[in-house]
Amino acid sequence: MKAIEVDRVSKSFGRVKALDDVSFSVDKGEVFGLIGPDGAGKTTMFRILCTLLLPEQGKATVDGFDTVRQMKDIRRRVGYMPGKFSLYQDLTVQENLEFFATLFGTTVDEGYDSIKAVYSQIERFRDRKAGALSGGMKQKLALSCALVHSPSVLFLDEPTTGVDPVSRKEFWDMLGTLKERGITIVAATPYLDEVRRCERVAFLDHGCLRGTDTPEIILDRFADIFNPPPIVKSEEAVNRQDASSLPENVIEVQHLVKAFGTFHAVDDISFSVKRGEIFGFLGANGAGKTTAMHMLTGLNQPTSGTGTVVGYDIRTQHEEIKKHIGYMSQKFSLYEDLTVAENIRLFAGIYGMKRDVIARKTDELLERLQFAEHKNDLVSSLPLGWKQKLAFSVSIFHEPGVVFLDEPTGGVDPATRRQFWELIYDAASRGITVFVTTHYMDEAEYCDRISIMVDGKISAIGTPDELKHRFRQPDMDHVFTYLARQATRSSD
């Protein structure tokens, strides 16, 4: 008997066909990938299989039980990690785990053997609130909550988005141990290295199933989507990597420290960034990247050390800094209940731009993004990739000296990420400095220079080629892993 059977399932939301006559099956004990670009229908399929949505046509079974007629039977047998962590941020680790155990009519003690391999790694933090954990630790807690009732089928909707490469590898190693116990795993992921760890994958695109096969065959057959050609650096971009040829520094940091009690989140870092440079700021979860970025953007003040951003002192002129930079956070800084055009006008007004300039530049931006027909659409209705491109464009609408991007492409398919990086290159060519954090190591290769933080310190800084040569590694993924595994403090 198959663990999952999907037979000609369709589902619409208004005029949008989320799933259109989709059929596939998953063997018992298989690690199966559900892949595709943003808006492909992956999350809708997960929700149907977990009995959270009803199909309009067709049928689906999980462990032989019908998703419409036998919901309760299925819910006792499945574990589900949705795209956004299903944790209560104000509850402790232990309280979250107890809550989910109670939902399934069990206890943590009864289900401990099912979660021991994962939970033992975070058990010492059981009295800490979930909201205070790093991304990697939240991920392990969410997986523990999904496994506490010993499910036979585990559904994972992009469980590693926003998590550093080392923690992602550890997570998939844990999935390997679950497979050995006979658990069927269905996972969605935008990371190609994770796709390749599946035994088979189903490729969804605009609600339609375009193929089911091994990862190698699917990735090769649809290379235009999953393996788009790398961005070819222009002569100007290559010249940017020679820092001596660039004009003045727009960021200068000397011996910067940020302490929380006795814990030094940022521990004596020094570096500079040139105008028009694309500077990658990398590190594992908990390394200190976000804390450092908060000081540079005026959101937090340092404990000691000095620094300037676009000529303003980070200790005394943080309000001036905010006026002269752009910022795009992990959670996109757009208002979902405003239209595309309204979001642009709002942020332009906040930056003090004049109405006639706003009107002219808004039309230019909508044309450049090919959003003209969607200017009156609510942002909430846009695909994730569109939101990201809009958020980035809004963050540099006022032509700031530097734009800070905090993991701007998390959870986005490769083709959309490539388009996003073309926008970054265009901004840099206009003299805007791009300060970017990312967990995609192929994106690190696109940066002019990179710094890698470990335990609050900068362990290495240089061009991608310099770092690969210095550490004798074939690519930036291996460089990052080599340095991150030298960390001595916990990511939490």
Coordinates of C-alpha atoms in Angstrom, one line a residue:
M1 CA 0.0 0.0 0.0
K2 CA 1.2 3.5 -0.8
A3 CA 1.7 6.0 2.0
I4 CA 0.1 8.8 -0.1
E5 CA -2.0 8.7 -3.2
V6 CA -3.2 11.9 -4.9
D7 CA -5.7 11.3 -7.7
R8 CA -6.7 14.2 -10.0
V9 CA -6.9 16.8 -7.2
S10 CA -7.9 20.4 -8.1
K11 CA -8.4 23.4 -5.8
S12 CA -9.2 27.0 -6.6
F13 CA -9.3 30.3 -4.6
G14 CA -11.6 32.6 -6.6
R15 CA -10.1 32.9 -10.1
V16 CA -6.8 31.4 -9.1
K17 CA -6.4 27.7 -9.8
A18 CA -4.0 26.6 -7.0
L19 CA -4.0 22.9 -8.1
D20 CA -5.2 21.7 -11.5
D21 CA -5.8 17.9 -11.9
V22 CA -2.7 16.8 -9.9
S23 CA -1.9 13.1 -9.4
F24 CA 1.1 11.4 -7.8
S25 CA 1.9 8.8 -5.2
V26 CA 4.5 8.3 -2.4
D27 CA 5.8 5.0 -1.2
K28 CA 5.9 4.1 2.4
G29 CA 9.2 5.1 4.0
E30 CA 10.2 7.3 1.1
V31 CA 11.8 10.8 1.3
F32 CA 9.7 12.6 -1.3
G33 CA 10.2 16.2 -2.5
L34 CA 7.5 18.6 -3.5
I35 CA 9.2 21.4 -5.5
G36 CA 8.4 24.3 -7.7
P37 CA 8.5 28.1 -8.0
D38 CA 6.5 30.5 -5.7
G39 CA 2.8 30.1 -6.2
A40 CA 3.1 26.6 -7.7
G41 CA 0.5 25.1 -5.3
K42 CA 2.9 23.3 -2.9
T43 CA 1.4 24.7 0.3
T44 CA -2.1 24.1 -0.9
M45 CA -1.2 20.4 -1.5
F46 CA 0.3 20.1 2.0
R47 CA -2.9 21.5 3.5
I48 CA -5.1 19.1 1.6
L49 CA -3.0 16.1 2.6
C50 CA -3.1 17.3 6.3
T51 CA -6.9 17.7 6.0
L52 CA -6.8 21.5 6.6
L53 CA -8.3 22.1 3.1
L54 CA -10.8 20.1 1.1
P55 CA -10.2 19.4 -2.6
E56 CA -12.8 20.6 -5.0
Q57 CA -12.2 17.6 -7.4
G58 CA -10.4 14.4 -7.1
K59 CA -9.4 12.5 -4.0
A60 CA -6.3 11.9 -1.8
T61 CA -5.4 9.3 0.8
V62 CA -2.8 9.2 3.5
D63 CA -1.9 5.8 5.0
G64 CA -5.0 4.5 3.2
F65 CA -7.4 7.0 4.8
D66 CA -9.4 9.5 2.8
T67 CA -8.6 13.1 3.5
V68 CA -12.3 14.1 3.4
R69 CA -14.1 11.2 5.0
Q70 CA -11.5 10.1 7.5
M71 CA -9.9 13.3 8.7
K72 CA -9.5 12.2 12.4
D73 CA -7.6 9.0 11.4
I74 CA -5.2 11.0 9.3
R75 CA -4.6 13.7 11.9
R76 CA -3.5 11.1 14.4
R77 CA -1.0 9.7 11.9
V78 CA 0.7 12.8 10.4
G79 CA 3.1 15.4 11.6
Y80 CA 3.2 18.8 9.9
M81 CA 5.7 21.7 9.9
P82 CA 4.1 24.6 8.0
G83 CA 6.2 27.2 6.1
K84 CA 6.1 29.5 9.1
F85 CA 7.2 27.9 12.3
S86 CA 4.2 26.5 14.2
L87 CA 5.5 27.6 17.6
Y88 CA 4.1 29.9 20.3
Q89 CA 6.8 32.5 20.7
D90 CA 5.8 33.4 24.3
L91 CA 5.8 29.8 25.5
T92 CA 9.0 28.0 26.6
V93 CA 10.5 25.1 24.7
Q94 CA 9.0 22.7 27.2
E95 CA 5.6 24.4 27.2
N96 CA 5.4 24.2 23.4
L97 CA 6.3 20.6 23.4
E98 CA 3.7 19.8 26.1
F99 CA 1.0 21.7 24.3
F100 CA 1.5 19.8 21.0
A101 CA 1.6 16.5 22.9
T102 CA -1.7 17.3 24.6
L103 CA -3.3 18.1 21.2
F104 CA -2.5 14.6 20.1
G105 CA -3.7 13.0 23.3
T106 CA -0.2 12.0 24.5
T107 CA 2.5 13.3 26.8
V108 CA 6.2 14.3 26.3
D109 CA 7.2 11.3 28.4
E110 CA 5.2 8.9 26.3
G111 CA 6.6 10.3 23.1
Y112 CA 10.1 11.0 24.2
D113 CA 11.6 8.0 22.3
S114 CA 10.2 9.5 19.1
I115 CA 11.8 12.8 19.6
K116 CA 15.0 12.0 21.6
A117 CA 17.4 12.2 18.6
V118 CA 16.2 15.8 17.8
Y119 CA 15.0 17.1 21.2
S120 CA 18.1 16.1 23.1
Q121 CA 20.0 18.8 21.1
I122 CA 17.8 21.6 22.6
E123 CA 16.6 20.1 25.9
R124 CA 19.0 22.2 27.9
F125 CA 17.1 25.2 26.7
R126 CA 13.7 23.8 27.8
D127 CA 13.0 26.9 30.0
R128 CA 13.7 29.4 27.3
K129 CA 10.9 31.1 25.3
A130 CA 10.7 29.9 21.8
G131 CA 10.9 33.5 20.5
A132 CA 14.4 33.8 22.0
L133 CA 15.8 30.8 20.1
S134 CA 17.9 31.0 16.9
G135 CA 16.4 29.8 13.6
G136 CA 18.2 26.5 13.8
M137 CA 16.9 25.8 17.3
K138 CA 13.3 26.8 16.4
Q139 CA 13.6 24.4 13.6
K140 CA 14.5 21.5 15.9
L141 CA 11.8 22.4 18.4
A142 CA 9.2 22.6 15.6
L143 CA 10.3 19.2 14.3
S144 CA 10.1 17.8 17.9
C145 CA 6.5 19.1 18.2
A146 CA 5.6 17.5 14.9
L147 CA 7.1 14.1 16.0
V148 CA 5.9 13.9 19.6
H149 CA 2.9 11.7 18.8
S150 CA 5.0 9.3 16.7
P151 CA 3.5 10.0 13.3
S152 CA 3.9 7.6 10.3
V153 CA 4.0 10.5 7.8
L154 CA 5.8 13.8 8.2
F155 CA 5.0 16.8 6.0
L156 CA 7.6 19.6 5.9
D157 CA 6.8 22.8 4.1
E158 CA 10.1 24.5 3.5
P159 CA 11.4 23.8 7.0
T160 CA 14.9 25.2 6.6
T161 CA 14.2 28.6 5.0
G162 CA 16.2 31.2 6.8
V163 CA 18.6 28.7 8.4
D164 CA 22.3 28.7 7.8
P165 CA 23.9 26.0 5.6
V166 CA 25.5 24.0 8.4
S167 CA 22.2 23.8 10.4
R168 CA 20.4 22.8 7.2
K169 CA 22.8 19.9 6.6
E170 CA 22.3 18.8 10.3
F171 CA 18.5 19.0 9.8
W172 CA 18.6 16.7 6.8
D173 CA 20.9 14.3 8.5
M174 CA 18.1 14.1 11.2
L175 CA 15.6 13.3 8.5
G176 CA 17.8 10.5 7.4
T177 CA 17.5 8.9 10.9
L178 CA 13.7 9.3 10.7
K179 CA 13.6 7.5 7.4
E180 CA 15.5 4.6 9.0
R181 CA 12.6 4.3 11.5
G182 CA 10.2 3.9 8.5
I183 CA 8.6 7.4 8.6
T184 CA 7.5 8.7 5.2
I185 CA 8.7 12.2 4.6
V186 CA 7.3 14.7 2.1
A187 CA 9.3 18.0 2.0
A188 CA 9.1 21.2 0.0
T189 CA 12.4 23.1 -0.3
P190 CA 13.9 25.8 -2.5
Y191 CA 17.5 24.6 -1.9
L192 CA 18.9 22.4 -4.6
D193 CA 21.2 20.5 -2.3
E194 CA 18.2 19.5 -0.3
V195 CA 16.2 18.5 -3.4
R196 CA 19.0 16.1 -4.3
R197 CA 18.7 14.4 -0.9
C198 CA 15.1 13.3 -1.8
E199 CA 14.6 9.9 -3.5
R200 CA 12.0 11.3 -5.9
V201 CA 10.4 14.7 -6.5
A202 CA 7.2 16.1 -7.9
F203 CA 7.6 19.3 -9.8
L204 CA 4.5 21.7 -9.5
D205 CA 4.2 24.8 -11.6
H206 CA 1.2 27.1 -11.6
G207 CA -0.9 24.4 -10.0
C208 CA 0.0 21.8 -12.6
L209 CA 2.2 18.7 -12.2
R210 CA 5.0 18.9 -14.8
G211 CA 6.9 15.8 -13.8
T212 CA 7.7 13.2 -11.1
D213 CA 11.0 11.4 -11.1
T214 CA 14.4 11.3 -9.5
P215 CA 15.9 14.7 -8.5
E216 CA 18.7 14.4 -11.2
I217 CA 16.2 13.9 -14.0
I218 CA 13.8 16.6 -12.9
L219 CA 16.5 19.2 -12.3
D220 CA 18.0 18.4 -15.7
R221 CA 14.7 18.4 -17.6
F222 CA 13.7 21.8 -16.1
A223 CA 17.1 23.4 -15.8
D224 CA 15.8 26.8 -17.0
I225 CA 13.9 27.0 -13.7
F226 CA 16.1 25.2 -11.2
N227 CA 19.5 25.8 -12.7
P228 CA 19.4 29.2 -14.5
P229 CA 22.7 30.3 -15.9
P230 CA 24.8 32.3 -13.4
I231 CA 24.9 36.0 -13.7
V232 CA 27.9 37.0 -15.9
K233 CA 29.7 39.8 -14.2
S234 CA 30.2 42.9 -16.3
E235 CA 33.6 44.5 -16.6
E236 CA 32.4 47.2 -14.2
A237 CA 31.4 44.5 -11.7
V238 CA 34.8 42.8 -12.0
N239 CA 36.6 46.1 -11.5
R240 CA 34.5 46.6 -8.3
Q241 CA 36.3 43.7 -6.7
D242 CA 39.6 45.7 -6.8
A243 CA 38.8 47.8 -3.7
S244 CA 41.7 50.1 -4.4
S245 CA 40.0 51.3 -7.6
L246 CA 36.8 52.3 -5.7
P247 CA 36.1 55.8 -4.2
E248 CA 35.5 56.5 -0.6
N249 CA 34.3 54.2 2.1
V250 CA 30.6 54.4 2.9
I251 CA 30.9 52.1 5.9
E252 CA 33.7 52.2 8.4
V253 CA 33.8 50.1 11.6
Q254 CA 36.6 49.9 14.2
H255 CA 36.6 47.5 17.2
L256 CA 32.8 47.3 17.4
V257 CA 31.3 45.5 20.4
K258 CA 27.7 44.8 21.5
A259 CA 27.3 43.1 24.8
F260 CA 24.2 41.8 26.5
G261 CA 25.4 41.3 30.1
T262 CA 28.5 39.1 29.9
F263 CA 27.6 37.8 26.4
H264 CA 29.3 39.6 23.5
A265 CA 27.0 39.1 20.5
V266 CA 29.4 41.2 18.5
D267 CA 33.0 40.9 19.7
D268 CA 35.5 43.5 18.4
I269 CA 34.9 43.6 14.7
S270 CA 36.6 46.0 12.2
F271 CA 36.0 46.4 8.4
S272 CA 35.1 49.0 5.7
V273 CA 32.9 48.9 2.6
K274 CA 33.4 51.0 -0.5
R275 CA 30.8 53.0 -2.4
G276 CA 29.0 50.8 -5.0
E277 CA 30.4 47.6 -3.5
I278 CA 28.3 44.4 -3.0
F279 CA 29.4 43.3 0.4
G280 CA 28.3 39.9 1.7
F281 CA 28.0 39.6 5.5
L282 CA 27.8 35.9 6.3
G283 CA 27.6 33.7 9.4
A284 CA 25.7 30.9 11.0
N285 CA 22.6 31.5 13.0
G286 CA 23.6 33.2 16.2
A287 CA 27.0 34.4 14.9
G288 CA 26.1 38.1 15.4
K289 CA 25.2 39.2 11.9
T290 CA 21.8 40.7 12.7
T291 CA 23.1 42.4 15.9
A292 CA 25.9 44.0 13.9
M293 CA 23.4 45.1 11.1
H294 CA 21.1 46.7 13.7
M295 CA 24.0 48.9 15.0
L296 CA 24.9 49.9 11.4
T297 CA 21.3 50.8 10.6
G298 CA 20.8 52.9 13.8
L299 CA 18.4 50.4 15.3
N300 CA 20.7 49.7 18.2
Q301 CA 23.8 51.4 19.7
P302 CA 27.1 49.7 20.3
T303 CA 28.6 48.9 23.7
S304 CA 32.0 50.1 22.5
G305 CA 33.9 50.8 19.4
T306 CA 33.3 53.3 16.6
G307 CA 31.7 53.3 13.2
T308 CA 30.3 55.5 10.4
V309 CA 27.7 54.9 7.8
V310 CA 27.4 57.3 4.8
G311 CA 29.5 59.7 6.9
Y312 CA 27.3 59.6 10.0
D313 CA 28.4 58.3 13.4
I314 CA 26.5 55.2 14.5
R315 CA 26.7 56.2 18.2
T316 CA 25.4 59.7 18.0
Q317 CA 23.7 60.2 14.5
H318 CA 21.6 57.1 14.1
E319 CA 18.5 59.2 13.1
E320 CA 20.5 60.7 10.2
I321 CA 21.7 57.3 9.2
K322 CA 18.1 56.1 8.9
K323 CA 17.3 58.9 6.5
H324 CA 20.2 58.0 4.1
I325 CA 20.0 54.3 3.9
G326 CA 17.6 51.6 2.6
Y327 CA 16.7 48.5 4.6
M328 CA 15.0 45.3 3.6
S329 CA 14.4 42.9 6.5
Q330 CA 13.8 39.1 6.5
K331 CA 10.1 39.9 7.0
F332 CA 9.4 42.2 4.0
S333 CA 8.8 45.8 5.0
L334 CA 5.6 46.1 2.9
Y335 CA 2.0 46.7 4.0
E336 CA 0.0 43.8 2.8
D337 CA -3.3 45.6 2.8
L338 CA -2.1 48.5 0.6
T339 CA -1.7 48.3 -3.2
V340 CA 1.6 48.2 -5.0
A341 CA 1.4 51.9 -5.9
E342 CA 0.2 52.9 -2.3
N343 CA 3.2 51.1 -0.8
I344 CA 5.6 53.0 -3.1
R345 CA 4.0 56.4 -2.4
L346 CA 4.0 55.7 1.4
F347 CA 7.7 54.9 1.7
A348 CA 8.7 57.6 -0.7
G349 CA 6.8 60.1 1.5
I350 CA 8.5 58.8 4.6
Y351 CA 11.8 59.5 3.0
G352 CA 10.7 63.1 2.2
M353 CA 10.5 62.9 -1.6
K354 CA 8.4 65.5 -3.5
R355 CA 5.1 64.5 -5.0
D356 CA 6.0 65.2 -8.6
V357 CA 9.3 63.2 -8.2
I358 CA 7.3 60.3 -6.6
A359 CA 4.8 60.2 -9.4
R360 CA 7.5 60.2 -12.1
K361 CA 9.7 57.6 -10.4
T362 CA 6.7 55.4 -9.5
D363 CA 5.7 55.1 -13.2
E364 CA 9.4 54.4 -14.1
L365 CA 9.6 51.7 -11.4
L366 CA 6.4 50.0 -12.3
E367 CA 7.5 49.8 -16.0
R368 CA 10.9 48.5 -15.1
L369 CA 9.4 45.7 -12.9
Q370 CA 6.7 45.0 -15.4
F371 CA 4.2 45.7 -12.6
A372 CA 2.2 48.5 -14.4
E373 CA -0.9 46.3 -14.8
H374 CA -0.7 45.3 -11.1
K375 CA -0.2 48.8 -9.6
N376 CA -3.6 48.6 -8.0
D377 CA -3.3 45.0 -6.7
L378 CA -3.0 44.5 -3.0
V379 CA 0.5 43.4 -2.0
S380 CA -1.1 40.4 -0.1
S381 CA -2.2 39.0 -3.5
L382 CA 1.3 39.0 -5.0
P383 CA 3.6 35.9 -5.3
L384 CA 6.5 35.9 -2.8
G385 CA 9.1 36.6 -5.5
W386 CA 7.2 39.7 -6.7
K387 CA 6.9 41.0 -3.1
Q388 CA 10.7 40.7 -2.7
K389 CA 11.5 42.5 -5.9
L390 CA 9.0 45.3 -4.9
A391 CA 10.4 45.5 -1.4
F392 CA 13.9 45.9 -2.7
S393 CA 12.9 48.5 -5.2
V394 CA 11.0 50.4 -2.5
S395 CA 14.1 50.3 -0.2
I396 CA 16.3 52.0 -2.8
F397 CA 13.5 54.3 -4.3
H398 CA 15.1 57.4 -2.7
E399 CA 18.6 56.5 -4.0
P400 CA 20.3 55.9 -0.6
G401 CA 24.0 55.7 -0.2
V402 CA 23.8 52.1 1.1
V403 CA 21.0 49.5 1.2
F404 CA 21.0 46.7 3.9
L405 CA 19.4 43.4 2.8
D406 CA 18.8 40.9 5.6
E407 CA 18.4 37.5 3.9
P408 CA 16.3 39.0 1.1
T409 CA 15.8 35.9 -1.0
G410 CA 14.9 33.3 1.7
G411 CA 12.5 30.7 0.4
V412 CA 12.5 31.8 -3.2
D413 CA 13.1 29.6 -6.2
P414 CA 16.4 29.8 -8.1
A415 CA 15.1 31.6 -11.2
T416 CA 13.4 34.3 -9.1
R417 CA 16.6 34.7 -7.0
R418 CA 18.6 35.2 -10.1
Q419 CA 16.2 38.0 -11.2
F420 CA 16.6 39.6 -7.8
W421 CA 20.3 39.6 -8.0
E422 CA 20.1 41.4 -11.4
L423 CA 18.3 44.2 -9.5
I424 CA 21.2 44.2 -7.0
Y425 CA 23.8 44.5 -9.7
D426 CA 21.8 47.3 -11.3
A427 CA 21.7 49.2 -8.0
A428 CA 25.5 48.7 -7.5
S429 CA 26.2 50.0 -11.0
R430 CA 24.4 53.2 -10.0
G431 CA 26.7 53.7 -7.0
I432 CA 24.5 52.2 -4.3
T433 CA 26.4 50.1 -1.8
V434 CA 24.7 46.8 -1.1
F435 CA 25.3 45.2 2.3
V436 CA 23.7 41.7 2.2
T437 CA 23.3 38.7 4.4
T438 CA 22.3 35.4 2.8
H439 CA 22.3 31.7 3.5
Y440 CA 22.5 30.8 -0.2
M441 CA 26.2 30.2 -0.9
D442 CA 25.7 30.5 -4.6
E443 CA 24.7 34.1 -3.9
A444 CA 27.9 34.6 -1.9
E445 CA 29.7 34.0 -5.1
Y446 CA 28.0 37.1 -6.6
C447 CA 29.4 39.4 -4.0
D448 CA 32.4 41.6 -4.6
R449 CA 33.8 40.8 -1.1
I450 CA 32.6 38.7 1.8
S451 CA 33.1 38.6 5.5
I452 CA 32.2 35.5 7.6
M453 CA 31.4 35.9 11.3
V454 CA 32.0 33.1 13.8
D455 CA 31.3 33.5 17.5
G456 CA 30.7 37.3 17.2
K457 CA 34.1 37.9 15.4
I458 CA 35.0 38.2 11.7
S459 CA 36.9 35.0 10.9
A460 CA 37.6 35.8 7.3
I461 CA 37.2 38.7 4.8
G462 CA 38.0 38.9 1.1
T463 CA 36.7 38.2 -2.4
P464 CA 35.1 34.8 -3.0
D465 CA 38.1 33.7 -5.0
E466 CA 40.5 34.9 -2.3
L467 CA 38.6 32.9 0.4
K468 CA 38.4 29.8 -1.6
H469 CA 42.1 29.9 -2.3
R470 CA 43.1 30.8 1.3
F471 CA 41.1 27.9 2.8
R472 CA 41.7 25.5 -0.1
Q473 CA 38.0 24.9 -0.7
P474 CA 36.2 24.3 -4.0
D475 CA 33.3 26.8 -3.4
M476 CA 31.9 29.2 -0.9
D477 CA 29.6 26.5 0.6
H478 CA 32.7 24.5 1.7
V479 CA 34.4 27.7 2.9
F480 CA 31.4 28.6 5.0
T481 CA 31.0 25.1 6.4
Y482 CA 34.8 24.9 7.2
L483 CA 34.7 28.1 9.2
A484 CA 31.3 27.7 10.8
R485 CA 32.2 24.3 12.3
Q486 CA 35.0 26.0 14.2
A487 CA 32.4 27.9 16.4
T488 CA 32.7 27.2 20.1
R489 CA 29.7 29.0 21.5
S490 CA 26.1 27.7 21.0
S491 CA 24.0 29.4 18.4
D492 CA 21.7 30.3 21.2

